[in-house]
Amino acid sequence: MLFPLYHVKAHEPTESDFTTREMGSYKEHLNATSTFSTLLTSPVTLFLSNLSNMLQLKALELLFSWFCLLTVSGITPGHMDTNGSGDVRVVVKEGSDAILPCSLSTKENAEEKLFDWKKDGPKEIFFYDAGIHYNNGRPGQDQQFKGRVSHFQDELKYGIASIIIRNTKVTDRGDYTCDFQLLQPRQIFNIQLLVDMQVVLFLL
């Protein structure tokens, strides 16, 4: 004998399905379930929020450390990169200072060495010979750079012969060489300096 099948559709209970006391118990059950869900998700939400704050703080710390590194290395006024040949290119704004890097591959003490900085071939920028240079009496520096170029005396013992050009001008742009001509083997470093022109707008 076959019995007919009936599809029974579930429905949300309404107040008419309960007595007043039963309805109160049912609402208390719903409130307890909601409270439990809130207690369960709150720690997760708090953890994710703290994790997000920690990541943001870490990113700011890394950014600050990177900025300090650039400031210490003296690249803040512009930026420095290399091209495919290994030559260095320094880019600065007109009126700022430019550091042109030069460092012996051996890192040997350069205080008693001779090195010569030139621009676009023959133009003399900075000449150093065992402590004697253009800023303490040696003649021969190009007039364009007089009083604007200096080296880092304390860094020479680490083989660093970098120079700084103060208050750069557009005419300072060009190709520079740092030449340790008496070393064996000889070491020559090529640096390209780009000076971006500063545009001033006058309001009439």
Backbone as JSON Lines, residues from 0, in Angstrom:
{"i":0,"aa":"M","n":[0.86,-1.19,0.0],"ca":[0.0,0.0,0.0],"c":[0.89,1.24,0.0]}
{"i":1,"aa":"L","n":[0.64,2.16,-0.88],"ca":[1.46,3.36,-0.99],"c":[0.81,4.5,-0.23]}
{"i":2,"aa":"F","n":[1.67,5.24,0.43],"ca":[1.18,6.4,1.18],"c":[1.61,7.66,0.46]}
{"i":3,"aa":"P","n":[0.74,8.6,0.35],"ca":[1.11,9.88,-0.32],"c":[2.19,10.6,0.47]}
{"i":4,"aa":"L","n":[3.15,11.22,-0.27],"ca":[4.22,11.99,0.36],"c":[3.84,13.45,0.4]}
{"i":5,"aa":"Y","n":[4.09,14.07,1.48],"ca":[3.76,15.48,1.65],"c":[5.04,16.27,1.9]}
{"i":6,"aa":"H","n":[5.16,17.4,1.28],"ca":[6.31,18.28,1.48],"c":[5.95,19.31,2.54]}
{"i":7,"aa":"V","n":[6.65,19.25,3.63],"ca":[6.35,20.15,4.74],"c":[7.36,21.29,4.72]}
{"i":8,"aa":"K","n":[6.92,22.5,4.62],"ca":[7.77,23.7,4.56],"c":[7.99,24.26,5.95]}
{"i":9,"aa":"A","n":[9.28,24.4,6.3],"ca":[9.6,24.94,7.61],"c":[9.31,26.43,7.64]}
{"i":10,"aa":"H","n":[8.92,26.94,8.78],"ca":[8.66,28.37,8.9],"c":[9.19,28.87,10.22]}
{"i":11,"aa":"E","n":[9.55,30.17,10.22],"ca":[10.04,30.79,11.45],"c":[8.89,30.87,12.44]}
{"i":12,"aa":"P","n":[9.14,30.51,13.69],"ca":[8.08,30.59,14.7],"c":[7.66,32.03,14.94]}
{"i":13,"aa":"T","n":[6.37,32.19,15.14],"ca":[5.82,33.51,15.45],"c":[5.25,33.48,16.86]}
{"i":14,"aa":"E","n":[4.85,34.67,17.32],"ca":[4.33,34.76,18.68],"c":[3.08,33.92,18.85]}
{"i":15,"aa":"S","n":[2.32,33.68,17.76],"ca":[1.08,32.89,17.88],"c":[1.36,31.42,18.14]}
{"i":16,"aa":"D","n":[2.62,30.99,17.89],"ca":[2.97,29.58,18.1],"c":[3.36,29.3,19.55]}
{"i":17,"aa":"F","n":[3.54,30.35,20.35],"ca":[4.0,30.16,21.72],"c":[3.05,30.82,22.71]}
{"i":18,"aa":"T","n":[3.15,30.31,23.92],"ca":[2.51,31.03,25.03],"c":[3.42,32.18,25.38]}
{"i":19,"aa":"T","n":[2.97,33.08,26.22],"ca":[3.78,34.23,26.62],"c":[5.06,33.79,27.27]}
{"i":20,"aa":"R","n":[5.01,32.77,28.13],"ca":[6.21,32.28,28.82],"c":[7.17,31.63,27.85]}
{"i":21,"aa":"E","n":[6.61,30.83,26.89],"ca":[7.47,30.18,25.91],"c":[8.13,31.18,24.99]}
{"i":22,"aa":"M","n":[7.36,32.23,24.63],"ca":[7.93,33.26,23.74],"c":[9.09,33.98,24.41]}
{"i":23,"aa":"G","n":[8.96,34.23,25.72],"ca":[10.04,34.87,26.45],"c":[11.28,34.01,26.48]}
{"i":24,"aa":"S","n":[11.12,32.7,26.67],"ca":[12.26,31.79,26.68],"c":[12.94,31.74,25.31]}
{"i":25,"aa":"Y","n":[12.1,31.75,24.26],"ca":[12.64,31.71,22.9],"c":[13.48,32.96,22.6]}
{"i":26,"aa":"K","n":[13.02,34.14,23.03],"ca":[13.76,35.38,22.8],"c":[15.05,35.4,23.6]}
{"i":27,"aa":"E","n":[15.01,34.85,24.82],"ca":[16.23,34.77,25.62],"c":[17.27,33.88,24.94]}
{"i":28,"aa":"H","n":[16.77,32.78,24.3],"ca":[17.67,31.89,23.57],"c":[18.34,32.62,22.4]}
{"i":29,"aa":"L","n":[17.54,33.43,21.66],"ca":[18.11,34.18,20.54],"c":[19.13,35.2,21.01]}
{"i":30,"aa":"N","n":[18.81,35.88,22.12],"ca":[19.75,36.87,22.66],"c":[21.05,36.22,23.11]}
{"i":31,"aa":"A","n":[20.95,35.06,23.74],"ca":[22.15,34.35,24.2],"c":[23.0,33.93,23.02]}
{"i":32,"aa":"T","n":[22.34,33.45,21.93],"ca":[23.08,33.05,20.73],"c":[23.8,34.23,20.11]}
{"i":33,"aa":"S","n":[23.11,35.38,20.04],"ca":[23.7,36.6,19.48],"c":[24.89,37.06,20.31]}
{"i":34,"aa":"T","n":[24.75,37.01,21.63],"ca":[25.84,37.42,22.53],"c":[27.05,36.52,22.37]}
{"i":35,"aa":"F","n":[26.8,35.2,22.24],"ca":[27.89,34.24,22.06],"c":[28.64,34.52,20.76]}
{"i":36,"aa":"S","n":[27.89,34.83,19.68],"ca":[28.52,35.13,18.39],"c":[29.39,36.38,18.49]}
{"i":37,"aa":"T","n":[28.88,37.38,19.24],"ca":[29.64,38.61,19.41],"c":[30.93,38.37,20.18]}
{"i":38,"aa":"L","n":[30.81,37.55,21.26],"ca":[31.99,37.23,22.05],"c":[33.0,36.43,21.24]}
{"i":39,"aa":"L","n":[32.49,35.6,20.31],"ca":[33.38,34.78,19.5],"c":[34.13,35.6,18.46]}
{"i":40,"aa":"T","n":[33.45,36.57,17.84],"ca":[34.06,37.35,16.76],"c":[34.87,38.54,17.27]}
{"i":41,"aa":"S","n":[34.56,39.06,18.46],"ca":[35.27,40.24,18.96],"c":[36.77,40.03,19.08]}
{"i":42,"aa":"P","n":[37.26,38.91,19.67],"ca":[38.72,38.72,19.73],"c":[39.37,38.65,18.36]}
{"i":43,"aa":"V","n":[38.68,38.04,17.39],"ca":[39.23,37.95,16.04],"c":[39.33,39.34,15.42]}
{"i":44,"aa":"T","n":[38.26,40.12,15.59],"ca":[38.26,41.49,15.05],"c":[39.35,42.33,15.71]}
{"i":45,"aa":"L","n":[39.49,42.18,17.03],"ca":[40.51,42.93,17.76],"c":[41.91,42.53,17.3]}
{"i":46,"aa":"F","n":[42.12,41.23,17.09],"ca":[43.43,40.74,16.64],"c":[43.78,41.3,15.27]}
{"i":47,"aa":"L","n":[42.8,41.25,14.35],"ca":[43.05,41.77,13.0],"c":[43.32,43.26,13.02]}
{"i":48,"aa":"S","n":[42.61,43.98,13.88],"ca":[42.82,45.42,13.97],"c":[44.21,45.73,14.51]}
{"i":49,"aa":"N","n":[44.64,44.98,15.55],"ca":[45.99,45.18,16.11],"c":[47.07,44.81,15.1]}
{"i":50,"aa":"L","n":[46.82,43.73,14.34],"ca":[47.79,43.31,13.33],"c":[47.95,44.38,12.25]}
{"i":51,"aa":"S","n":[46.83,44.97,11.83],"ca":[46.88,46.03,10.82],"c":[47.67,47.23,11.33]}
{"i":52,"aa":"N","n":[47.44,47.61,12.61],"ca":[48.17,48.74,13.18],"c":[49.66,48.45,13.27]}
{"i":53,"aa":"M","n":[50.01,47.2,13.65],"ca":[51.41,46.82,13.75],"c":[52.11,46.88,12.4]}
{"i":54,"aa":"L","n":[51.41,46.42,11.34],"ca":[52.0,46.44,10.0],"c":[52.21,47.87,9.52]}
{"i":55,"aa":"Q","n":[51.24,48.74,9.8],"ca":[51.38,50.14,9.41],"c":[52.55,50.79,10.13]}
{"i":56,"aa":"L","n":[52.69,50.48,11.43],"ca":[53.79,51.05,12.21],"c":[55.14,50.55,11.69]}
{"i":57,"aa":"K","n":[55.2,49.26,11.34],"ca":[56.44,48.69,10.8],"c":[56.82,49.35,9.48]}
{"i":58,"aa":"A","n":[55.8,49.59,8.64],"ca":[56.06,50.24,7.35],"c":[56.6,51.65,7.55]}
{"i":59,"aa":"L","n":[56.06,52.37,8.53],"ca":[56.54,53.72,8.82],"c":[57.98,53.69,9.34]}
{"i":60,"aa":"E","n":[58.29,52.66,10.18],"ca":[59.65,52.53,10.7],"c":[60.64,52.27,9.57]}
{"i":61,"aa":"L","n":[60.26,51.4,8.63],"ca":[61.15,51.1,7.5],"c":[61.35,52.32,6.63]}
{"i":62,"aa":"L","n":[60.26,53.09,6.41],"ca":[60.35,54.3,5.6],"c":[61.26,55.33,6.26]}
{"i":63,"aa":"F","n":[61.14,55.46,7.59],"ca":[61.97,56.4,8.33],"c":[63.44,55.99,8.29]}
{"i":64,"aa":"S","n":[63.69,54.67,8.45],"ca":[65.07,54.17,8.4],"c":[65.69,54.42,7.04]}
{"i":65,"aa":"W","n":[64.9,54.23,5.98],"ca":[65.38,54.46,4.61],"c":[65.73,55.93,4.42]}
{"i":66,"aa":"F","n":[64.86,56.82,4.95],"ca":[65.12,58.26,4.82],"c":[66.38,58.65,5.56]}
{"i":67,"aa":"C","n":[66.57,58.09,6.79],"ca":[67.77,58.4,7.58],"c":[69.03,57.92,6.85]}
{"i":68,"aa":"L","n":[68.93,56.75,6.21],"ca":[70.08,56.23,5.48],"c":[70.48,57.15,4.34]}
{"i":69,"aa":"L","n":[69.48,57.66,3.62],"ca":[69.77,58.58,2.53],"c":[70.36,59.88,3.05]}
{"i":70,"aa":"T","n":[69.84,60.34,4.21],"ca":[70.34,61.59,4.77],"c":[71.79,61.45,5.18]}
{"i":71,"aa":"V","n":[72.14,60.32,5.84],"ca":[73.51,60.1,6.28],"c":[74.45,59.98,5.09]}
{"i":72,"aa":"S","n":[73.98,59.32,4.03],"ca":[74.84,59.12,2.87],"c":[74.94,60.37,2.0]}
{"i":73,"aa":"G","n":[74.11,61.38,2.3],"ca":[74.21,62.66,1.6],"c":[73.48,62.69,0.28]}
{"i":74,"aa":"I","n":[72.53,61.79,0.04],"ca":[71.85,61.74,-1.25],"c":[70.5,62.45,-1.18]}
{"i":75,"aa":"T","n":[70.17,63.03,-0.03],"ca":[68.86,63.65,0.16],"c":[68.53,64.71,-0.89]}
{"i":76,"aa":"P","n":[69.47,65.61,-1.28],"ca":[69.12,66.65,-2.25],"c":[68.7,66.11,-3.61]}
{"i":77,"aa":"G","n":[69.06,64.9,-3.96],"ca":[68.68,64.35,-5.25],"c":[68.64,62.85,-5.17]}
{"i":78,"aa":"H","n":[68.96,62.17,-6.27],"ca":[69.05,60.72,-6.21],"c":[70.17,60.23,-7.11]}
{"i":79,"aa":"M","n":[70.55,58.97,-6.89],"ca":[71.7,58.43,-7.57],"c":[71.37,57.04,-8.08]}
{"i":80,"aa":"D","n":[71.77,56.73,-9.29],"ca":[71.57,55.39,-9.81],"c":[72.72,55.05,-10.75]}
{"i":81,"aa":"T","n":[72.69,53.84,-11.28],"ca":[73.73,53.41,-12.2],"c":[73.1,52.97,-13.51]}
{"i":82,"aa":"N","n":[73.85,53.1,-14.58],"ca":[73.36,52.59,-15.87],"c":[73.99,51.23,-16.14]}
{"i":83,"aa":"G","n":[73.75,50.71,-17.29],"ca":[74.21,49.37,-17.61],"c":[75.72,49.2,-17.58]}
{"i":84,"aa":"S","n":[76.47,50.26,-17.79],"ca":[77.93,50.16,-17.84],"c":[78.55,50.23,-16.45]}
{"i":85,"aa":"G","n":[77.74,50.5,-15.44],"ca":[78.27,50.63,-14.09],"c":[78.59,52.06,-13.73]}
{"i":86,"aa":"D","n":[78.5,53.0,-14.69],"ca":[78.71,54.41,-14.39],"c":[77.57,54.92,-13.5]}
{"i":87,"aa":"V","n":[77.86,55.97,-12.74],"ca":[76.88,56.5,-11.79],"c":[76.28,57.79,-12.34]}
{"i":88,"aa":"R","n":[74.98,57.95,-12.13],"ca":[74.3,59.19,-12.52],"c":[73.69,59.81,-11.28]}
{"i":89,"aa":"V","n":[74.01,61.08,-11.04],"ca":[73.48,61.82,-9.9],"c":[72.55,62.92,-10.42]}
{"i":90,"aa":"V","n":[71.35,63.0,-9.84],"ca":[70.37,64.0,-10.26],"c":[70.01,64.87,-9.07]}
{"i":91,"aa":"V","n":[70.13,66.19,-9.24],"ca":[69.81,67.14,-8.17],"c":[69.01,68.3,-8.73]}
{"i":92,"aa":"K","n":[68.4,69.05,-7.84],"ca":[67.71,70.28,-8.21],"c":[68.71,71.43,-8.21]}
{"i":93,"aa":"E","n":[68.52,72.37,-9.09],"ca":[69.38,73.54,-9.14],"c":[69.37,74.27,-7.79]}
{"i":94,"aa":"G","n":[70.56,74.61,-7.29],"ca":[70.67,75.31,-6.02],"c":[70.93,74.39,-4.84]}
{"i":95,"aa":"S","n":[70.73,73.08,-5.02],"ca":[71.01,72.12,-3.94],"c":[72.45,71.63,-4.05]}
{"i":96,"aa":"D","n":[72.86,70.8,-3.09],"ca":[74.22,70.25,-3.1],"c":[74.23,68.87,-3.77]}
{"i":97,"aa":"A","n":[75.32,68.57,-4.44],"ca":[75.46,67.28,-5.12],"c":[76.69,66.56,-4.62]}
{"i":98,"aa":"I","n":[76.51,65.3,-4.23],"ca":[77.64,64.47,-3.82],"c":[77.97,63.52,-4.97]}
{"i":99,"aa":"L","n":[79.22,63.61,-5.44],"ca":[79.68,62.73,-6.51],"c":[80.52,61.63,-5.87]}
{"i":100,"aa":"P","n":[80.07,60.38,-5.95],"ca":[80.74,59.29,-5.23],"c":[81.98,58.77,-5.96]}
{"i":101,"aa":"C","n":[82.98,58.4,-5.15],"ca":[84.19,57.8,-5.68],"c":[84.82,56.99,-4.55]}
{"i":102,"aa":"S","n":[84.98,55.7,-4.75],"ca":[85.5,54.84,-3.69],"c":[86.38,53.74,-4.28]}
{"i":103,"aa":"L","n":[87.57,53.59,-3.72],"ca":[88.49,52.56,-4.19],"c":[87.9,51.17,-3.95]}
{"i":104,"aa":"S","n":[88.05,50.31,-4.94],"ca":[87.51,48.96,-4.82],"c":[88.22,48.18,-3.71]}
{"i":105,"aa":"T","n":[89.47,48.56,-3.41],"ca":[90.24,47.87,-2.38],"c":[89.95,48.41,-0.98]}
{"i":106,"aa":"K","n":[89.26,49.55,-0.89],"ca":[88.94,50.2,0.39],"c":[90.2,50.62,1.15]}
{"i":107,"aa":"E","n":[91.34,50.7,0.46],"ca":[92.58,51.05,1.14],"c":[92.63,52.54,1.47]}
{"i":108,"aa":"N","n":[93.43,52.9,2.44],"ca":[93.57,54.28,2.88],"c":[94.04,55.17,1.72]}
{"i":109,"aa":"A","n":[93.3,56.27,1.49],"ca":[93.63,57.16,0.38],"c":[94.21,58.48,0.85]}
{"i":110,"aa":"E","n":[94.54,58.59,2.13],"ca":[95.05,59.86,2.67],"c":[96.37,60.27,2.02]}
{"i":111,"aa":"E","n":[97.19,59.3,1.63],"ca":[98.48,59.6,1.01],"c":[98.47,59.34,-0.5]}
{"i":112,"aa":"K","n":[97.28,59.16,-1.06],"ca":[97.16,58.89,-2.49],"c":[96.99,60.19,-3.27]}
{"i":113,"aa":"L","n":[97.0,60.05,-4.58],"ca":[96.71,61.16,-5.49],"c":[95.46,60.81,-6.29]}
{"i":114,"aa":"F","n":[94.49,61.72,-6.29],"ca":[93.32,61.53,-7.15],"c":[92.9,62.87,-7.73]}
{"i":115,"aa":"D","n":[92.33,62.82,-8.91],"ca":[92.03,64.05,-9.65],"c":[90.59,63.98,-10.19]}
{"i":116,"aa":"W","n":[89.79,64.97,-9.83],"ca":[88.43,65.08,-10.34],"c":[88.41,66.08,-11.5]}
{"i":117,"aa":"K","n":[87.84,65.65,-12.63],"ca":[87.72,66.53,-13.79],"c":[86.3,66.47,-14.35]}
{"i":118,"aa":"K","n":[85.95,67.5,-15.11],"ca":[84.62,67.57,-15.74],"c":[84.78,67.72,-17.25]}
{"i":119,"aa":"D","n":[84.02,66.91,-17.98],"ca":[84.0,66.98,-19.45],"c":[85.41,66.97,-20.04]}
{"i":120,"aa":"G","n":[86.27,66.18,-19.44],"ca":[87.63,66.06,-19.98],"c":[88.65,66.84,-19.19]}
{"i":121,"aa":"P","n":[89.02,68.07,-19.65],"ca":[90.16,68.78,-19.05],"c":[89.82,69.71,-17.88]}
{"i":122,"aa":"K","n":[88.56,70.01,-17.64],"ca":[88.22,71.02,-16.64],"c":[88.51,70.51,-15.23]}
{"i":123,"aa":"E","n":[89.41,71.2,-14.51],"ca":[89.84,70.77,-13.18],"c":[88.81,71.13,-12.11]}
{"i":124,"aa":"I","n":[88.33,70.11,-11.39],"ca":[87.32,70.32,-10.35],"c":[87.94,70.24,-8.97]}
{"i":125,"aa":"F","n":[88.66,69.13,-8.72],"ca":[89.28,68.95,-7.41],"c":[90.48,68.02,-7.56]}
{"i":126,"aa":"F","n":[91.61,68.49,-7.09],"ca":[92.85,67.71,-7.16],"c":[93.39,67.51,-5.75]}
{"i":127,"aa":"Y","n":[93.72,66.27,-5.42],"ca":[94.23,65.94,-4.08],"c":[95.51,65.13,-4.22]}
{"i":128,"aa":"D","n":[96.53,65.54,-3.48],"ca":[97.8,64.82,-3.51],"c":[98.38,64.77,-2.11]}
{"i":129,"aa":"A","n":[98.13,63.66,-1.41],"ca":[98.68,63.43,-0.07],"c":[98.44,64.6,0.88]}
{"i":130,"aa":"G","n":[97.2,65.12,0.87],"ca":[96.86,66.2,1.8],"c":[96.85,67.58,1.2]}
{"i":131,"aa":"I","n":[97.47,67.76,0.04],"ca":[97.48,69.06,-0.63],"c":[96.36,69.08,-1.68]}
{"i":132,"aa":"H","n":[95.55,70.13,-1.62],"ca":[94.43,70.21,-2.56],"c":[94.07,71.67,-2.82]}
{"i":133,"aa":"Y","n":[93.05,71.9,-3.64],"ca":[92.69,73.25,-4.08],"c":[92.2,74.13,-2.93]}
{"i":134,"aa":"N","n":[91.68,73.53,-1.88],"ca":[91.13,74.34,-0.79],"c":[92.16,74.75,0.25]}
{"i":135,"aa":"N","n":[93.41,74.29,0.11],"ca":[94.44,74.72,1.06],"c":[95.7,75.25,0.38]}
{"i":136,"aa":"G","n":[95.49,75.84,-0.79],"ca":[96.61,76.55,-1.41],"c":[97.03,76.08,-2.78]}
{"i":137,"aa":"R","n":[96.64,74.87,-3.2],"ca":[97.08,74.39,-4.5],"c":[96.34,75.15,-5.61]}
{"i":138,"aa":"P","n":[97.07,75.69,-6.61],"ca":[96.43,76.41,-7.72],"c":[95.96,75.44,-8.81]}
{"i":139,"aa":"G","n":[95.14,75.96,-9.73],"ca":[94.77,75.19,-10.9],"c":[93.3,74.84,-11.03]}
{"i":140,"aa":"Q","n":[92.5,75.13,-10.0],"ca":[91.07,74.78,-10.05],"c":[90.33,75.69,-11.03]}
{"i":141,"aa":"D","n":[89.4,75.11,-11.78],"ca":[88.6,75.9,-12.72],"c":[87.8,76.95,-11.95]}
{"i":142,"aa":"Q","n":[87.73,78.14,-12.51],"ca":[87.08,79.26,-11.85],"c":[85.61,78.98,-11.52]}
{"i":143,"aa":"Q","n":[84.96,78.19,-12.34],"ca":[83.54,77.88,-12.15],"c":[83.27,77.19,-10.81]}
{"i":144,"aa":"F","n":[84.28,76.48,-10.28],"ca":[84.06,75.67,-9.07],"c":[84.78,76.2,-7.83]}
{"i":145,"aa":"K","n":[85.43,77.32,-7.94],"ca":[86.17,77.87,-6.8],"c":[85.24,78.13,-5.61]}
{"i":146,"aa":"G","n":[85.63,77.63,-4.46],"ca":[84.86,77.84,-3.24],"c":[83.6,77.01,-3.12]}
{"i":147,"aa":"R","n":[83.34,76.11,-4.07],"ca":[82.1,75.33,-4.03],"c":[82.33,73.82,-3.92]}
{"i":148,"aa":"V","n":[83.58,73.38,-4.01],"ca":[83.86,71.95,-4.02],"c":[84.76,71.57,-2.84]}
{"i":149,"aa":"S","n":[84.4,70.51,-2.16],"ca":[85.24,70.01,-1.07],"c":[85.14,68.49,-1.0]}
{"i":150,"aa":"H","n":[86.07,67.88,-0.27],"ca":[86.07,66.42,-0.13],"c":[85.73,66.06,1.32]}
{"i":151,"aa":"F","n":[85.75,64.77,1.64],"ca":[85.43,64.3,2.98],"c":[86.71,63.72,3.59]}
{"i":152,"aa":"Q","n":[87.42,64.57,4.32],"ca":[88.73,64.2,4.84],"c":[88.69,62.94,5.72]}
{"i":153,"aa":"D","n":[87.69,62.84,6.56],"ca":[87.6,61.71,7.49],"c":[87.28,60.39,6.79]}
{"i":154,"aa":"E","n":[86.8,60.47,5.55],"ca":[86.43,59.26,4.82],"c":[87.59,58.71,3.98]}
{"i":155,"aa":"L","n":[88.65,59.5,3.82],"ca":[89.77,59.06,2.98],"c":[90.41,57.77,3.5]}
{"i":156,"aa":"K","n":[90.43,57.59,4.81],"ca":[91.06,56.38,5.37],"c":[90.32,55.1,4.99]}
{"i":157,"aa":"Y","n":[89.1,55.26,4.51],"ca":[88.33,54.1,4.04],"c":[88.36,53.97,2.51]}
{"i":158,"aa":"G","n":[89.2,54.79,1.87],"ca":[89.31,54.74,0.42],"c":[88.23,55.51,-0.31]}
{"i":159,"aa":"I","n":[87.54,56.39,0.41],"ca":[86.45,57.16,-0.19],"c":[86.95,58.55,-0.58]}
{"i":160,"aa":"A","n":[86.88,58.85,-1.87],"ca":[87.37,60.13,-2.39],"c":[86.22,60.94,-3.0]}
{"i":161,"aa":"S","n":[85.04,60.78,-2.46],"ca":[83.87,61.52,-2.96],"c":[84.05,63.01,-2.73]}
{"i":162,"aa":"I","n":[83.36,63.81,-3.54],"ca":[83.36,65.26,-3.36],"c":[81.92,65.76,-3.29]}
{"i":163,"aa":"I","n":[81.76,66.96,-2.79],"ca":[80.45,67.6,-2.76],"c":[80.54,68.95,-3.47]}
{"i":164,"aa":"I","n":[79.6,69.21,-4.34],"ca":[79.52,70.5,-5.05],"c":[78.36,71.28,-4.44]}
{"i":165,"aa":"R","n":[78.66,72.41,-3.86],"ca":[77.65,73.23,-3.19],"c":[76.91,74.11,-4.19]}
{"i":166,"aa":"N","n":[75.65,74.36,-3.87],"ca":[74.85,75.32,-4.64],"c":[74.98,75.07,-6.15]}
{"i":167,"aa":"T","n":[74.56,73.9,-6.59],"ca":[74.73,73.51,-7.99],"c":[74.02,74.45,-8.96]}
{"i":168,"aa":"K","n":[74.62,74.57,-10.13],"ca":[74.06,75.39,-11.21],"c":[73.8,74.48,-12.4]}
{"i":169,"aa":"V","n":[72.96,74.95,-13.3],"ca":[72.67,74.17,-14.5],"c":[73.94,73.92,-15.31]}
{"i":170,"aa":"T","n":[74.86,74.88,-15.26],"ca":[76.12,74.72,-16.0],"c":[77.03,73.66,-15.4]}
{"i":171,"aa":"D","n":[76.7,73.18,-14.2],"ca":[77.51,72.12,-13.57],"c":[77.2,70.74,-14.16]}
{"i":172,"aa":"R","n":[76.11,70.62,-14.88],"ca":[75.77,69.31,-15.44],"c":[76.83,68.87,-16.44]}
{"i":173,"aa":"G","n":[77.08,67.57,-16.45],"ca":[78.1,67.06,-17.36],"c":[78.68,65.74,-16.87]}
{"i":174,"aa":"D","n":[79.76,65.32,-17.48],"ca":[80.41,64.05,-17.16],"c":[81.67,64.3,-16.34]}
{"i":175,"aa":"Y","n":[81.75,63.66,-15.19],"ca":[82.86,63.84,-14.27],"c":[83.65,62.54,-14.16]}
{"i":176,"aa":"T","n":[84.95,62.68,-13.9],"ca":[85.79,61.51,-13.66],"c":[86.57,61.69,-12.37]}
{"i":177,"aa":"C","n":[86.72,60.59,-11.64],"ca":[87.56,60.55,-10.45],"c":[88.7,59.58,-10.79]}
{"i":178,"aa":"D","n":[89.91,60.09,-10.87],"ca":[91.01,59.32,-11.44],"c":[92.14,59.12,-10.42]}
{"i":179,"aa":"F","n":[92.38,57.86,-10.05],"ca":[93.56,57.51,-9.25],"c":[94.64,57.06,-10.24]}
{"i":180,"aa":"Q","n":[95.29,58.03,-10.82],"ca":[96.17,57.75,-11.96],"c":[97.47,57.06,-11.61]}
{"i":181,"aa":"L","n":[97.92,57.13,-10.35],"ca":[99.18,56.5,-9.97],"c":[99.0,55.1,-9.39]}
{"i":182,"aa":"L","n":[97.77,54.68,-9.21],"ca":[97.53,53.33,-8.68],"c":[97.84,52.28,-9.74]}
{"i":183,"aa":"Q","n":[98.25,51.14,-9.27],"ca":[98.47,50.0,-10.17],"c":[97.59,48.82,-9.7]}
{"i":184,"aa":"P","n":[96.56,48.47,-10.45],"ca":[96.17,49.1,-11.72],"c":[95.43,50.43,-11.47]}
{"i":185,"aa":"R","n":[95.46,51.28,-12.46],"ca":[94.81,52.58,-12.38],"c":[93.3,52.41,-12.23]}
{"i":186,"aa":"Q","n":[92.69,53.28,-11.43],"ca":[91.24,53.22,-11.24],"c":[90.61,54.56,-11.62]}
{"i":187,"aa":"I","n":[89.63,54.51,-12.52],"ca":[88.91,55.69,-12.97],"c":[87.42,55.45,-12.78]}
{"i":188,"aa":"F","n":[86.74,56.43,-12.2],"ca":[85.3,56.32,-11.95],"c":[84.58,57.41,-12.75]}
{"i":189,"aa":"N","n":[83.49,57.03,-13.4],"ca":[82.74,57.96,-14.24],"c":[81.39,58.29,-13.59]}
{"i":190,"aa":"I","n":[81.1,59.57,-13.46],"ca":[79.86,60.03,-12.84],"c":[79.21,61.07,-13.75]}
{"i":191,"aa":"Q","n":[77.94,60.92,-13.98],"ca":[77.2,61.92,-14.76],"c":[76.33,62.73,-13.81]}
{"i":192,"aa":"L","n":[76.45,64.04,-13.87],"ca":[75.65,64.93,-13.02],"c":[74.59,65.62,-13.85]}
{"i":193,"aa":"L","n":[73.34,65.5,-13.42],"ca":[72.22,66.18,-14.05],"c":[71.65,67.18,-13.07]}
{"i":194,"aa":"V","n":[71.51,68.41,-13.49],"ca":[70.96,69.46,-12.63],"c":[69.65,69.95,-13.25]}
{"i":195,"aa":"D","n":[68.56,69.69,-12.53],"ca":[67.24,70.12,-13.02],"c":[67.07,71.61,-12.78]}
{"i":196,"aa":"M","n":[66.67,72.32,-13.83],"ca":[66.48,73.76,-13.72],"c":[65.29,74.08,-12.82]}
{"i":197,"aa":"Q","n":[65.48,75.08,-11.97],"ca":[64.42,75.5,-11.07],"c":[63.6,76.58,-11.75]}
{"i":198,"aa":"V","n":[62.31,76.33,-11.88],"ca":[61.42,77.26,-12.57],"c":[60.69,78.11,-11.51]}
{"i":199,"aa":"V","n":[60.78,79.43,-11.65],"ca":[60.12,80.33,-10.72],"c":[59.0,81.06,-11.47]}
{"i":200,"aa":"L","n":[57.79,80.99,-10.94],"ca":[56.65,81.66,-11.56],"c":[56.37,82.96,-10.84]}
{"i":201,"aa":"F","n":[56.22,84.03,-11.59],"ca":[55.9,85.33,-11.0],"c":[54.44,85.65,-11.26]}
{"i":202,"aa":"L","n":[53.74,85.98,-10.2],"ca":[52.33,86.33,-10.33],"c":[52.21,87.84,-10.5]}
{"i":203,"aa":"L","n":[51.57,88.24,-11.57],"ca":[51.41,89.67,-11.84],"c":[50.11,90.18,-11.23]}
